[in-house]
Short mmCIF file of C-alpha atoms and ligand atoms in Angstrom, two decimals:
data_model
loop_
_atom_site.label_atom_id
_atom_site.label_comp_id
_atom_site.label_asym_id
_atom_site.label_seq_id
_atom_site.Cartn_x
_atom_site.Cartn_y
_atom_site.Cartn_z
CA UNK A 1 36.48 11.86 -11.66
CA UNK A 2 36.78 11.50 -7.84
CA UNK A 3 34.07 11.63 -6.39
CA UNK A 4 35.86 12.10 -2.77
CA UNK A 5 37.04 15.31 -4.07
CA UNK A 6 35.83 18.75 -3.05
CA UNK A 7 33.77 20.37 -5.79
CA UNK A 8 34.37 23.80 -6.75
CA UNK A 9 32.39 25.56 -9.53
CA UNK A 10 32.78 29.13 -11.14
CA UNK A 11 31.63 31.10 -14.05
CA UNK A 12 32.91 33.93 -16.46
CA UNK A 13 30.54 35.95 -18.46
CA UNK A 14 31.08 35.33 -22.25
CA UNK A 15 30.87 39.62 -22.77
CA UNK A 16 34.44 40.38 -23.33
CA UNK A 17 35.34 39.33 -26.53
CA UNK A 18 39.13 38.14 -26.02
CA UNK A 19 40.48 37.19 -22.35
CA UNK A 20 43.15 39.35 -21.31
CA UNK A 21 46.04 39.05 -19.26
CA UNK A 22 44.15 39.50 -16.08
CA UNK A 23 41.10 36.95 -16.83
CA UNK A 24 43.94 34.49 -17.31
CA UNK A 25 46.61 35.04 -15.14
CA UNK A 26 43.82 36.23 -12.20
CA UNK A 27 41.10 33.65 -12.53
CA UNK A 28 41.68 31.00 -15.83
CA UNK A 29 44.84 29.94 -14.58
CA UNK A 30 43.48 28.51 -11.28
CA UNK A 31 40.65 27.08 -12.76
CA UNK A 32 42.63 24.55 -14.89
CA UNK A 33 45.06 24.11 -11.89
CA UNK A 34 41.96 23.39 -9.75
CA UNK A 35 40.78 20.65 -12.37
CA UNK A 36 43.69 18.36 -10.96
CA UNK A 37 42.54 18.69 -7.01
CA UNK A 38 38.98 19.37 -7.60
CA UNK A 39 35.77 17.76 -8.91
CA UNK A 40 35.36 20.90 -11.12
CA UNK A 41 32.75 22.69 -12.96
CA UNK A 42 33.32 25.85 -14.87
CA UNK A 43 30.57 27.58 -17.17
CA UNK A 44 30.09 30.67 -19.60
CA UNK A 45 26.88 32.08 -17.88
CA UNK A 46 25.23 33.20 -21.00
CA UNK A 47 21.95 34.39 -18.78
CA UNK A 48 23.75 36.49 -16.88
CA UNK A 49 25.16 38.59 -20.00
CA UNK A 50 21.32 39.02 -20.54
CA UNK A 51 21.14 41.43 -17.77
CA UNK A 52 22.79 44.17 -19.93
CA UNK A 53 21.67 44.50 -23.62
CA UNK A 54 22.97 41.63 -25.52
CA UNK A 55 23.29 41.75 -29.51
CA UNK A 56 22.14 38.30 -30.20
CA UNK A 57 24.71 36.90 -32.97
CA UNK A 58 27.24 38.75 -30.41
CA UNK A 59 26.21 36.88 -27.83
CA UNK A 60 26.13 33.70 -29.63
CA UNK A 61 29.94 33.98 -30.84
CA UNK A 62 31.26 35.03 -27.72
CA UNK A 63 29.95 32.15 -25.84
CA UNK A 64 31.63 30.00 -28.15
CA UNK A 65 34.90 32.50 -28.18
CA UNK A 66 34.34 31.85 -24.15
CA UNK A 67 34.49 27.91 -24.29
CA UNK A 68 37.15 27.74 -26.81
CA UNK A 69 39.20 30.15 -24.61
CA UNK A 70 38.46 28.17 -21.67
CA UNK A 71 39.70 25.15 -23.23
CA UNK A 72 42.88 26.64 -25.42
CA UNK A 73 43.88 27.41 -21.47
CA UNK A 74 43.91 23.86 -20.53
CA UNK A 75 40.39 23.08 -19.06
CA UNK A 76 40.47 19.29 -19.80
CA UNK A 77 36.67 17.97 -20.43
CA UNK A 78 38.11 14.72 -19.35
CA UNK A 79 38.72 16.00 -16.20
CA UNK A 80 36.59 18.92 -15.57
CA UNK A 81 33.16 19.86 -16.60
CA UNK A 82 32.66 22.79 -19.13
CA UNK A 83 28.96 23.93 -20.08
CA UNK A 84 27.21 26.44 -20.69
CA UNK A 85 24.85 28.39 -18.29
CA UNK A 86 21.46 28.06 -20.65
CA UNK A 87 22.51 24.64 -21.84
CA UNK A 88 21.18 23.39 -18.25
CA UNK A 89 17.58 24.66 -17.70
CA UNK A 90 17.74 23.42 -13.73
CA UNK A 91 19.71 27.02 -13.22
CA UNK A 92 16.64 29.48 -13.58
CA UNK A 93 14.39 26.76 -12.18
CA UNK A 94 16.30 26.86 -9.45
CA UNK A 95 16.37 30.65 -9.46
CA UNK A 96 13.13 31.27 -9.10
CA UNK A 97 12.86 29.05 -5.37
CA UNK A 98 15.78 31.31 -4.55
CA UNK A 99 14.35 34.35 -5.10
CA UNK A 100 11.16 33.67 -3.00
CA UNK A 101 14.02 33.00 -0.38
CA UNK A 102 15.71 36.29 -0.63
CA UNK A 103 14.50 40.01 0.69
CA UNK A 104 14.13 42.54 -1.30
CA UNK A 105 16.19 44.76 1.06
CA UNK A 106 18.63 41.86 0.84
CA UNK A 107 18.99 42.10 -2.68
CA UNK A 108 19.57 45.98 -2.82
CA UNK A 109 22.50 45.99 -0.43
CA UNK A 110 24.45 44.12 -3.45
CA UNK A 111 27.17 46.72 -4.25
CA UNK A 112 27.71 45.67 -7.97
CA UNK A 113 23.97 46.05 -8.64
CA UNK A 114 24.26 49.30 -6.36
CA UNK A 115 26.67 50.45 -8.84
CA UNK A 116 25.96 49.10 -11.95
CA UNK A 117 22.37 50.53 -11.75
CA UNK A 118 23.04 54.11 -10.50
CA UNK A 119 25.07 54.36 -13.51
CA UNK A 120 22.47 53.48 -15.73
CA UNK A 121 19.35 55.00 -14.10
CA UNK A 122 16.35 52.96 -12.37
CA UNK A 123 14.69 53.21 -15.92
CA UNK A 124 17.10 51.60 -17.60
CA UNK A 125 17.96 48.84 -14.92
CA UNK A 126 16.70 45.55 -15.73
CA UNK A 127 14.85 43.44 -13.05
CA UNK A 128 16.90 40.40 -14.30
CA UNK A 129 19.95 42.88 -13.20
CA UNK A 130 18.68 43.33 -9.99
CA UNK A 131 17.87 39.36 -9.23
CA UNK A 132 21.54 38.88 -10.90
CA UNK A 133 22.98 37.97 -7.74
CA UNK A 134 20.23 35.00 -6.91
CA UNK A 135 20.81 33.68 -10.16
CA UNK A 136 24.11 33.21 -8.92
CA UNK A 137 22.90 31.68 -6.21
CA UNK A 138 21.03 29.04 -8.09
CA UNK A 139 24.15 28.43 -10.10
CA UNK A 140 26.13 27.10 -7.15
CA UNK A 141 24.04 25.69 -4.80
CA UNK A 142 22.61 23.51 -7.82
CA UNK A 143 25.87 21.52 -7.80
CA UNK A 144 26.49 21.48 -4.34
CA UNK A 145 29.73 23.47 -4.44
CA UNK A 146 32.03 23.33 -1.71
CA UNK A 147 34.32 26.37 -3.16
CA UNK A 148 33.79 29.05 -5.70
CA UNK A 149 36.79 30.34 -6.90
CA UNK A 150 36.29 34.57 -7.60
CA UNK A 151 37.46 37.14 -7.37
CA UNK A 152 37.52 39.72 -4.21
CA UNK A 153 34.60 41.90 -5.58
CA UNK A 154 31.95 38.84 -5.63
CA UNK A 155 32.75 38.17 -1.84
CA UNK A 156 29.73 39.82 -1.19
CA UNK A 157 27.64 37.24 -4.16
CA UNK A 158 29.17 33.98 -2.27
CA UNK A 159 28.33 35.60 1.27
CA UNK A 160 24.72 35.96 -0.03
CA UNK A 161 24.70 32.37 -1.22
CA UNK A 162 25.64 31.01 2.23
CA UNK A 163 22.89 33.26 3.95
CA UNK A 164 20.14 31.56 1.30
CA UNK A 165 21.75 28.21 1.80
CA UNK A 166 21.55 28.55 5.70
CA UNK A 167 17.81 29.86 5.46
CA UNK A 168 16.69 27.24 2.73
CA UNK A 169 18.49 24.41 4.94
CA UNK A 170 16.89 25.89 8.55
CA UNK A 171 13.53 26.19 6.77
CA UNK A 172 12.89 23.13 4.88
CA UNK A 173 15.72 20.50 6.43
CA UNK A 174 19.55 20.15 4.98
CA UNK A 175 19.44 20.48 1.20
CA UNK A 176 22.04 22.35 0.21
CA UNK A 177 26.00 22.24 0.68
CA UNK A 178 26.87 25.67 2.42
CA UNK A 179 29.87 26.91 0.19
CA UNK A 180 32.88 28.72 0.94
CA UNK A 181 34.58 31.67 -1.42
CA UNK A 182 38.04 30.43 -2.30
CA UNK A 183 39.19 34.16 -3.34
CA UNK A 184 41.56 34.30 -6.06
CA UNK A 185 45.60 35.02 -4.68
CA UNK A 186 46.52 38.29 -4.62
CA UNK A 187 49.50 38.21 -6.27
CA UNK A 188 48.48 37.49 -9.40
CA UNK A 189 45.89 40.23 -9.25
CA UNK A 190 47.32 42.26 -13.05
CA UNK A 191 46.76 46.14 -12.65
CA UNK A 192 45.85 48.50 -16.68
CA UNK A 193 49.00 49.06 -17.93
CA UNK A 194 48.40 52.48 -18.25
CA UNK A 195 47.07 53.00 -15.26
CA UNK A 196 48.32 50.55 -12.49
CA UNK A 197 46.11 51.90 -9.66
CA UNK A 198 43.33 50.10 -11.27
CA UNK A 199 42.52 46.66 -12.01
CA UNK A 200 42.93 45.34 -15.61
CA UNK A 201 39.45 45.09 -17.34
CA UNK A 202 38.02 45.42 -20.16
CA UNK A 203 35.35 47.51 -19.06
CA UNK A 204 37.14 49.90 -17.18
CA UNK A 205 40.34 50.30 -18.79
CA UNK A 206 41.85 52.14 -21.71
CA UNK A 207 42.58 49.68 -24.98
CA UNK A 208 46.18 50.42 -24.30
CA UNK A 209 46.07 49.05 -20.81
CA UNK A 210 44.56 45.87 -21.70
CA UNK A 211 46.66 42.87 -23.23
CA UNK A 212 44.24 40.98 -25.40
CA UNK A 213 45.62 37.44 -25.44
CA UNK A 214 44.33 37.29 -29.39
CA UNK A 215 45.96 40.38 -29.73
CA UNK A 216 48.69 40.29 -32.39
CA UNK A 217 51.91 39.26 -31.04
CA UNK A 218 53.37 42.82 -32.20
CA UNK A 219 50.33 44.60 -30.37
CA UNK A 220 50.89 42.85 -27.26
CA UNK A 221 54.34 43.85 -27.16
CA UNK A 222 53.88 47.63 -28.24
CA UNK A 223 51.35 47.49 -24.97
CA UNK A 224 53.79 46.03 -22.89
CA UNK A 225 56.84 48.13 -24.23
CA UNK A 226 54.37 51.58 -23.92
CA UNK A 227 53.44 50.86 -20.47
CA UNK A 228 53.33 53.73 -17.95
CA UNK A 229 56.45 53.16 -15.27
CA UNK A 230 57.58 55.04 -12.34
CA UNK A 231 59.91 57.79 -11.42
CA UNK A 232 63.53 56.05 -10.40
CA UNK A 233 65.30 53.00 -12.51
CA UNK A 234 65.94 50.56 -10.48
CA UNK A 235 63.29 47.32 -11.20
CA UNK A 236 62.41 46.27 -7.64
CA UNK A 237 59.08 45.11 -6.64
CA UNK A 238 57.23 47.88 -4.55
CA UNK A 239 53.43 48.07 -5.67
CA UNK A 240 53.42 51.31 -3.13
CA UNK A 241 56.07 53.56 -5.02
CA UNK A 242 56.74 51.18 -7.92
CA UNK A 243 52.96 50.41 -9.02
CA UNK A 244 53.97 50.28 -13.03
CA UNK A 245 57.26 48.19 -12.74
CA UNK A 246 55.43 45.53 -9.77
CA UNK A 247 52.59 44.95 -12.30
CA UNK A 248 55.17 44.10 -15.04
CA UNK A 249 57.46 42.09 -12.66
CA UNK A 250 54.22 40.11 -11.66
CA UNK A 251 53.19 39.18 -14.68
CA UNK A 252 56.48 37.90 -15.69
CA UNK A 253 56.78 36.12 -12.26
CA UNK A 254 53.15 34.18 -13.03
CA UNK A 255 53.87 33.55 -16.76
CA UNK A 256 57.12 31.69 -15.97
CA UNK A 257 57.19 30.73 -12.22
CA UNK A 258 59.65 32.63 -11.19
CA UNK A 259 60.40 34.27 -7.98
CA UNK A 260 59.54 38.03 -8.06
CA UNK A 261 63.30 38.45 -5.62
CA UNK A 262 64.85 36.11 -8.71
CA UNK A 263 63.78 38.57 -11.14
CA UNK A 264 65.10 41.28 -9.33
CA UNK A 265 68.26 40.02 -9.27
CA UNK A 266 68.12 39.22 -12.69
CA UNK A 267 67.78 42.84 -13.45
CA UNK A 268 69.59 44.21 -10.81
CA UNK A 269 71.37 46.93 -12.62
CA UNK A 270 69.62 47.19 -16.07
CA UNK A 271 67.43 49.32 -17.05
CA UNK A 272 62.97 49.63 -17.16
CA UNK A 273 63.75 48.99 -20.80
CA UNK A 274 65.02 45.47 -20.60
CA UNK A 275 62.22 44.24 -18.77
CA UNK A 276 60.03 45.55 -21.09
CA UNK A 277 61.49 44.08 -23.75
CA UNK A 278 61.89 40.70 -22.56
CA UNK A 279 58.07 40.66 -21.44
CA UNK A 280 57.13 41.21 -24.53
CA UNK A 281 58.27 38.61 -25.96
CA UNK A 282 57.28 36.52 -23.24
CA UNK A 283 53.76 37.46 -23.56
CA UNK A 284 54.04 37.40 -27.06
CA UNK A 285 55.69 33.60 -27.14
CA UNK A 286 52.80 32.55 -24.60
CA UNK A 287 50.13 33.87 -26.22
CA UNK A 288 51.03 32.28 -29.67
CA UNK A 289 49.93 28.31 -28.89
CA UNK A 290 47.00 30.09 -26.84
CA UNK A 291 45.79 31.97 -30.14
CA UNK A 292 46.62 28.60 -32.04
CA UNK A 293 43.91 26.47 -29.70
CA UNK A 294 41.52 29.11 -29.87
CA UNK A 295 41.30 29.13 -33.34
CA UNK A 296 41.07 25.56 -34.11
CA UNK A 297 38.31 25.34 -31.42
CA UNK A 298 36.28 27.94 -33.43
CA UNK A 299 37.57 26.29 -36.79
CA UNK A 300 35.70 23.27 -35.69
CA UNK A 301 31.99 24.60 -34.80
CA UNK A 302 31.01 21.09 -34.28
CA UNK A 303 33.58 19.49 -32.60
CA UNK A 304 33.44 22.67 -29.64
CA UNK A 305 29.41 22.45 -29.66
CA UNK A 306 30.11 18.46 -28.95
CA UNK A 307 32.20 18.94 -26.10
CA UNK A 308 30.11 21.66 -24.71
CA UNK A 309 26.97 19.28 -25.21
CA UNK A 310 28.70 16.52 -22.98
CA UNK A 311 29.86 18.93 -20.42
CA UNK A 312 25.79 20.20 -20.32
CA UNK A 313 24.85 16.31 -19.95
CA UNK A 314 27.52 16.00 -17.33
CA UNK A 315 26.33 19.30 -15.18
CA UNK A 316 22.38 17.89 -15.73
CA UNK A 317 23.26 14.85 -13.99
CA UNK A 318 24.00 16.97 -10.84
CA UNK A 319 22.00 19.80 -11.29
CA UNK A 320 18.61 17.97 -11.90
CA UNK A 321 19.07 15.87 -8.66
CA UNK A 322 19.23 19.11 -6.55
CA UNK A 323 16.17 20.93 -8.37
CA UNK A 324 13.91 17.92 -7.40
CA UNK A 325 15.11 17.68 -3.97
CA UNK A 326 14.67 21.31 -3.79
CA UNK A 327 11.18 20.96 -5.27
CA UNK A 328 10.28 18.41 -3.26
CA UNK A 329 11.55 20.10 -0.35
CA UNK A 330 9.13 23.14 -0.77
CA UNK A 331 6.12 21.09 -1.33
CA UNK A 332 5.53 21.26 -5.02
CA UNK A 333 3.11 18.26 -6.21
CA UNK A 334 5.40 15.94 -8.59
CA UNK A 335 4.54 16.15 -12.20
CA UNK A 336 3.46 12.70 -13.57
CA UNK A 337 3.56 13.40 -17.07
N1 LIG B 1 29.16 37.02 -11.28
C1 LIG B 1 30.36 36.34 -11.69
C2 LIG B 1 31.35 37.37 -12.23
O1 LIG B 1 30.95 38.39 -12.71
C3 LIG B 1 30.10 35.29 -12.73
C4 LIG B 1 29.30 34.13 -12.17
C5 LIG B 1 28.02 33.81 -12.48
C6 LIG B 1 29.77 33.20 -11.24
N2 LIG B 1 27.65 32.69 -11.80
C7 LIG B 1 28.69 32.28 -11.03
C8 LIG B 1 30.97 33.02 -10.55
C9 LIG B 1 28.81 31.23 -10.13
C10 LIG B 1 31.06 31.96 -9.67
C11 LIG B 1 29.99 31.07 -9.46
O2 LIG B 1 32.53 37.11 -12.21
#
């Protein structure tokens, strides 16, 4: 691995079962295109599931469901780093430095704790939900990163991590590389099927709006082929007037590299029907091999827990050179034991 490479690092919360269309063609895909430019490090950030109540088996199989998604999409651990979150202690050692850095007012202008909390009522809110956001922090200034590639709604997480960076390097002398978001394209931002205003998620959306990539070929295309369209026939893209038929002409754009003005012209003339139709089985044809890896991955308990035990070694390496820096940095009295 290069070291004269930038380094970019980024996490995905192992709480969603199977990825779906969005998680892959929105983030996933990058990540393994990333791997070839990039000194990369992706993780499943099993702490930061903890912040919402976590059934433990549950968690345990989805962070393995996580990993052997990442790696049925192509994440190479020869050329990228893949680990899990708890597997590296460094990241809530690091935490807790950070959160003696940040303000308490600071944290409580973070929009997705904002939210997330009024929904659930201060009683209910977990203080680990509320430092969520510095745990973050930890998690990418431990390695250094020069890019984080997210997502437009954790702008605001990255933003905070440059503010703590800044104040940690003014404070105590350069430590830490100051990172920059690397926000996700839009185009290949994948709306609910049923309801293309909105962003495809699990959480948010109805079942039918979701393509699972385990899903059964047939139940991907019965969600592709029931998806809600527009008003009109003609298959142009148009995300204003045409929000249903742009969704389904980008994801058929991203899955095959097309041009979205190719596909137009392609079915200039026919009807919604025939798109549908041939997205499904496009979906249905990608998401085959896809189900394939991910099932030999979590076939082979050992040989996934192996490669996830190298990529931990790997991130250690990194991260436990920036926690004693850090430590060091603050004035804590080495341990000689
Ligand atoms: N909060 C991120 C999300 O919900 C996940 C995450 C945790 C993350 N730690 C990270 C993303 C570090 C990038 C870098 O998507």
């Amino acid at each position: 691995m290069a070291n004269d490479r930038p380094r970019v690092l980024s996490g995905i919360q192992p709480t969603s079962g199977s990825f779906h269309l969005g998680n892959y063609l929105g983030a996933v895909r990058q990540w393994v295109a990333l791997q070839e430019t990039h000194d990369a490090f992706y993780m499943v950030v099993d702490l930061h599931a903890l912040t919402l109540p976590q059934d433990p088996k549950a968690l345990r199989d989805n962070t393995r469901l996580a990993a052997a998604q990442l790696l049925a999409s192509g994440l190479d651990p020869e050329r990228c780093t893949v680990f899990v979150q708890s597997h590296v202690p460094e990241h809530t050692q690091l935490s807790w430095l950070m959160e003696c850095m940040t303000g308490f007012g600071e944290a409580s202008r973070m929009t997705q704790f904002k939210d997330k909390s009024a929904k659930q009522g201060t009683d209910r809110t977990s203080v680990g939900l509320f430092t969520y956001p510095v745990l973050q922090v930890a998690d990418i200034l431990l390695y250094q990163a020069n890019q984080v590639p997210v997502g437009e709604d954790q702008r605001q997480h990255i933003e905070l991590t440059r503010n703590i960076a800044e104040r940690f390097n003014g404070r105590y002398g350069n430590t830490f590389t100051v990172p920059e978001p690397y926000i996700l394209r839009e185009t290949a931002k994948i709306y609910d099927l049923q309801d293309p205003s909105a962003k495809m998620s699990k959480s948010a959306s109805s079942p039918k709006g979701v393509v699972d990539l385990l899903d059964e070929p047939k139940a991907s295309a019965k969600k592709i082929k029931s998806a809600v369209t527009d008003t009109g026939s003609e298959i142009v893209f148009d995300p204003e007037n045409k929000p249903g038929i742009s969704n389904l002409l980008t994801i058929h754009a991203t899955l095959t590299n097309t041009g979205i003005p190719e596909l137009e012209q392609k079915y200039a003339g026919k009807g919604y029907g025939a798109l549908k139709t041939d997205l499904a089985e496009i979906v249905s044809e990608w998401a085959a091999p896809f189900r394939d890896r991910t099932r030999d991955f979590l076939d082979d308990p050992e040989t996934l827990d192996s490669i996830l035990a190298k990529g931990a070694e790997k991130a250690r390496a990194v991260a436990a050179e920036t926690l004693a820096q850090a430590y060091d940095r603050v004035g804590l009295l080495p341990s000689k034991h």
